[in-house]
mmCIF file of C-alpha atoms in Angstrom:
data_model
loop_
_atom_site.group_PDB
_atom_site.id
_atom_site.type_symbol
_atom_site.label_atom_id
_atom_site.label_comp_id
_atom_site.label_asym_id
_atom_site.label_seq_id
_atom_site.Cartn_x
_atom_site.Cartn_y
_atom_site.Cartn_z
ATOM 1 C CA UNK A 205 52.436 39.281 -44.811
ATOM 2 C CA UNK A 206 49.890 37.694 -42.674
ATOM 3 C CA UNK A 207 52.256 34.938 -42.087
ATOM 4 C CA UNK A 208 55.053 36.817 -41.171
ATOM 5 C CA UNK A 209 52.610 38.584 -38.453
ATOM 6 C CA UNK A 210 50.780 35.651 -37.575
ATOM 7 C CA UNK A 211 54.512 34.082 -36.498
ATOM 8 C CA UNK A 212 55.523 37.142 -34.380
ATOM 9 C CA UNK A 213 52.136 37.242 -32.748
ATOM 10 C CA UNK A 214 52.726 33.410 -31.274
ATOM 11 C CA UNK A 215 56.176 34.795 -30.282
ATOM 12 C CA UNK A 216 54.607 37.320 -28.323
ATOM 13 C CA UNK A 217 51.964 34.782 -27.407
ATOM 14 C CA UNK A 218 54.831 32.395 -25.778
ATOM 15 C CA UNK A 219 57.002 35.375 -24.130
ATOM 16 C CA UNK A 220 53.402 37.171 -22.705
ATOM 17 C CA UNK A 221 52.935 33.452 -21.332
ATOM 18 C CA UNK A 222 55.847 33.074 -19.681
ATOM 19 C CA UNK A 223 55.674 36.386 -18.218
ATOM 20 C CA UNK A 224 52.401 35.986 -16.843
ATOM 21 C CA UNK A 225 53.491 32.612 -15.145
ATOM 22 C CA UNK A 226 56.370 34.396 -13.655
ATOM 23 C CA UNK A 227 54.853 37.474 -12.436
ATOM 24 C CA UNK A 228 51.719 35.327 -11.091
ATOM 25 C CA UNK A 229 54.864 33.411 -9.032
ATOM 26 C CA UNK A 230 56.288 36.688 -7.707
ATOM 27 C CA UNK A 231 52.654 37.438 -6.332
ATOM 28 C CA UNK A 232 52.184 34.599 -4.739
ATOM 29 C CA UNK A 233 55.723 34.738 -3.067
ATOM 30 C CA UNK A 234 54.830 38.042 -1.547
ATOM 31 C CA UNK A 235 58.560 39.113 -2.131
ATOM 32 C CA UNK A 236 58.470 42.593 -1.237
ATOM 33 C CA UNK A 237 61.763 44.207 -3.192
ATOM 34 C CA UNK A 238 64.118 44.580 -0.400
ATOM 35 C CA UNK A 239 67.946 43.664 -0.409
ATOM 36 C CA UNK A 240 68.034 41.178 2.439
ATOM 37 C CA UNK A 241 64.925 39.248 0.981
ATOM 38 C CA UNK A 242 66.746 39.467 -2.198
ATOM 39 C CA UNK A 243 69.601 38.022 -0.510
ATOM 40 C CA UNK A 244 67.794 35.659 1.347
ATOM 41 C CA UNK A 245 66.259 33.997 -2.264
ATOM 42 C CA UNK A 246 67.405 30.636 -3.092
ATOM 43 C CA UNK A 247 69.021 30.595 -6.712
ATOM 44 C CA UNK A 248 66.076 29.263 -8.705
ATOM 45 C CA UNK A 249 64.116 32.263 -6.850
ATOM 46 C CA UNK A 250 66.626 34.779 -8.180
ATOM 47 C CA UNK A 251 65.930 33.129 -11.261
ATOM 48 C CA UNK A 252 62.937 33.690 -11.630
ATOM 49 C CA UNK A 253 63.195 37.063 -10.958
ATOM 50 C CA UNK A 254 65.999 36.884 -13.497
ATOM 51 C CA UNK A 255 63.496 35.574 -15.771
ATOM 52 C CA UNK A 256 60.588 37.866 -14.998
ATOM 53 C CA UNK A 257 62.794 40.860 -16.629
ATOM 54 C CA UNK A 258 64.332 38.985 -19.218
ATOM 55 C CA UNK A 259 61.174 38.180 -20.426
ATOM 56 C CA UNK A 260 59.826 41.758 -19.823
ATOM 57 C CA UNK A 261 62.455 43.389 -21.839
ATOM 58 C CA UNK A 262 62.186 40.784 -24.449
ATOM 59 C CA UNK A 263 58.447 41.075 -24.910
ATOM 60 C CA UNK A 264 58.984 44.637 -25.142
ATOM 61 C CA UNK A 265 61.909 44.879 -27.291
ATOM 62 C CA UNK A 266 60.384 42.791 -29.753
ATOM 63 C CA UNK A 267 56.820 44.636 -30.043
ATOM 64 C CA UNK A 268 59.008 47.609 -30.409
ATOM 65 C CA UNK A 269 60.766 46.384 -33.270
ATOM 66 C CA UNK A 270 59.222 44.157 -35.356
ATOM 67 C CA UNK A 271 55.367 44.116 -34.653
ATOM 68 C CA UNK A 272 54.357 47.418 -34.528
ATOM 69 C CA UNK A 273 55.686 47.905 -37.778
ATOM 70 C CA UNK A 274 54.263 44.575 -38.852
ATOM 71 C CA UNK A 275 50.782 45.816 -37.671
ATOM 72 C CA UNK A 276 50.958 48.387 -39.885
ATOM 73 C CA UNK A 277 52.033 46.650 -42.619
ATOM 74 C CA UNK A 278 49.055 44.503 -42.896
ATOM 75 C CA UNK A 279 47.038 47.602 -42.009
ATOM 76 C CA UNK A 280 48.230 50.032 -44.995
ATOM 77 C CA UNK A 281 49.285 52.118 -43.024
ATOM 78 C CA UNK A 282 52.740 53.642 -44.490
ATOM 79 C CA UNK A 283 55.664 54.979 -42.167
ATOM 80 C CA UNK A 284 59.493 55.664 -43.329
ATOM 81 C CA UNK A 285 61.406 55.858 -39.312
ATOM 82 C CA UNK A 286 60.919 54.399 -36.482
ATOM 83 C CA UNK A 287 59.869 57.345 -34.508
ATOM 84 C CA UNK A 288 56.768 57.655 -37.127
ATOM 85 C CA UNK A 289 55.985 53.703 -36.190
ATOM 86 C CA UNK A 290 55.293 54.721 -32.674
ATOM 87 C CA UNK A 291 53.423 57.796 -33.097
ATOM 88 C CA UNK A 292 51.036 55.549 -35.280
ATOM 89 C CA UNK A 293 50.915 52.650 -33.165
ATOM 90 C CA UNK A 294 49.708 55.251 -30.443
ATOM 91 C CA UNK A 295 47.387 56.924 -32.245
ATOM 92 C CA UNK A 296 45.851 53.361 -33.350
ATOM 93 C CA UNK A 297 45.751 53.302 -29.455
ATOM 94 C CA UNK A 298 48.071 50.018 -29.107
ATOM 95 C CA UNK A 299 50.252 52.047 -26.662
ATOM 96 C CA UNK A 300 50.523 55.107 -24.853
ATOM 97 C CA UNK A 301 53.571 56.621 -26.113
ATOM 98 C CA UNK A 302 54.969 57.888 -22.515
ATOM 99 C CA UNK A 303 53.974 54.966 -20.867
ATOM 100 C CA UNK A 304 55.954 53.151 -23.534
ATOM 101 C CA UNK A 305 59.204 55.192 -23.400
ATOM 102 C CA UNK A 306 59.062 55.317 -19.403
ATOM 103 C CA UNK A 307 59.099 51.322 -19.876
ATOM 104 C CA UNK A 308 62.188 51.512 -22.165
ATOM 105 C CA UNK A 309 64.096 53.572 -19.527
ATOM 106 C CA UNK A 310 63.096 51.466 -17.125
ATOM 107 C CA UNK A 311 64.347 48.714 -19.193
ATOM 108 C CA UNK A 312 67.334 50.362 -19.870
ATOM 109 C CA UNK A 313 68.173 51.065 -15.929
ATOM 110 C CA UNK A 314 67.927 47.905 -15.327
ATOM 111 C CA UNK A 315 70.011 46.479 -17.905
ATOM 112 C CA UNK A 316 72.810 49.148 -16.644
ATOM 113 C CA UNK A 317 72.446 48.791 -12.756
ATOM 114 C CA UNK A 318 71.951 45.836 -12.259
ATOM 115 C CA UNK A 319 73.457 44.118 -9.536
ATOM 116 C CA UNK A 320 75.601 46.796 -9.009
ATOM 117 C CA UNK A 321 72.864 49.028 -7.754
ATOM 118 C CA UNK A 322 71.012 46.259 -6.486
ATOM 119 C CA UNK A 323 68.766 48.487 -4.266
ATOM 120 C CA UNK A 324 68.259 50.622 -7.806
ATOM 121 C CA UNK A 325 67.563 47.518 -9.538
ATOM 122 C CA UNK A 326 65.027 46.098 -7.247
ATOM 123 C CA UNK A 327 62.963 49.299 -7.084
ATOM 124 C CA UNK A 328 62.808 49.056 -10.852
ATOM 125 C CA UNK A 329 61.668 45.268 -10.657
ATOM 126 C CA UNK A 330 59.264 46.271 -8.152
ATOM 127 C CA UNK A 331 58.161 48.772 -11.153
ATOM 128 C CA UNK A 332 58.677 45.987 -13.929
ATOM 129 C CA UNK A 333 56.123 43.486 -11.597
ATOM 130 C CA UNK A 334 53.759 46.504 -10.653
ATOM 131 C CA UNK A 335 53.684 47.728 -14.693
ATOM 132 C CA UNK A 336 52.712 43.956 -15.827
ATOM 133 C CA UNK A 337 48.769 45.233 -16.449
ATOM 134 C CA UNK A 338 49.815 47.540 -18.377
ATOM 135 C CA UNK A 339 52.036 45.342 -20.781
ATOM 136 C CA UNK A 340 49.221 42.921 -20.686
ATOM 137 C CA UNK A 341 46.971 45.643 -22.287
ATOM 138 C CA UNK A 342 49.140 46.415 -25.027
ATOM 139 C CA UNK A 343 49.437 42.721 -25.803
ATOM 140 C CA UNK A 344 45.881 42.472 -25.863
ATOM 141 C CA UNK A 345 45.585 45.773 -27.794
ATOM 142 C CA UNK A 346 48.149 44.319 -30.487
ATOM 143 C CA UNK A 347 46.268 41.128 -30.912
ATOM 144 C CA UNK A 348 42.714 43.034 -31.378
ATOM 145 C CA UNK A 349 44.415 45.286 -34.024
ATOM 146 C CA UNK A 350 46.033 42.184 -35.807
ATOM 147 C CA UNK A 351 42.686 40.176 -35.932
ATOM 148 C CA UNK A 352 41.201 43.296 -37.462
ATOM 149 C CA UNK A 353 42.935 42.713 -40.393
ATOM 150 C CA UNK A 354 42.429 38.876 -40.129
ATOM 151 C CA UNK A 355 45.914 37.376 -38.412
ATOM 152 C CA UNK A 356 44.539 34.500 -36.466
ATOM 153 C CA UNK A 357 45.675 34.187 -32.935
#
């Protein structure tokens, strides 16, 4: 089991990476979410916008459904549907279990708006980019929880 958890935590490891690098990019760029600046983005900008949320929902989607449950594995702890995982991972305090659906709707919006309602989709970018400290700190929260029970990192 450790190995199985050890390999998903490095694939969080790379996609948190990524996303960091891309999100520390959007910063810097000062791009402030509106449709003509949007419009205004060379294609490799776009990208990495493009990027940013591909790598948000990925991150996300995958925690979601393989590594919680893979935390508690290697914890003990037993669960028999998904809605149990979460309601275990929060009370481990890996996640806020609000905070984590609000980021699957989110997720979800965007996925179903976008570009169609571009000014929709930018606004939940702009939420995406703004919620990145708060995805960090689960990360970091998951990787505490799996050293606790001796995955190396």
């Amino acid at each position: 089991m450790k190995q199985v958890i050890q390999k998903q935590l490095q694939k969080v490891k790379s996609h948190y990476n990524a996303l960091k690098e891309y999100r520390d990019y959007i910063k810097e760029s000062k791009f402030n979410f509106s449709i003509d600046e949007f419009n205004a983005l060379s294609v490799e900008q776009k990208g990495v916008l493009e990027a940013y949320l591909k790598r948000f929902a990925s991150l996300q989607d995958y925690l979601g459904a393989k590594v919680f449950k893979s935390l508690l594995d290697i914890s003990g702890i037993s669960y028999t549907k998904m809605s149990e995982v979460l309601t275990l991972i929060e009370k481990e305090e890996i996640i806020e279990l609000d905070r984590w659906i609000e980021f699957r709707n989110i997720r979800n919006d965007l996925e179903h708006d976008y570009p169609d309602e571009l000014e929709d989709a930018l606004k939940d970018l702009k939420y995406c980019v703004d919620s990145f400290d708060d995805l960090e700190a689960i990360v970091l929260r998951v990787f505490d929880f799996a050293r606790r029970y001796g995955a190396d990192i």
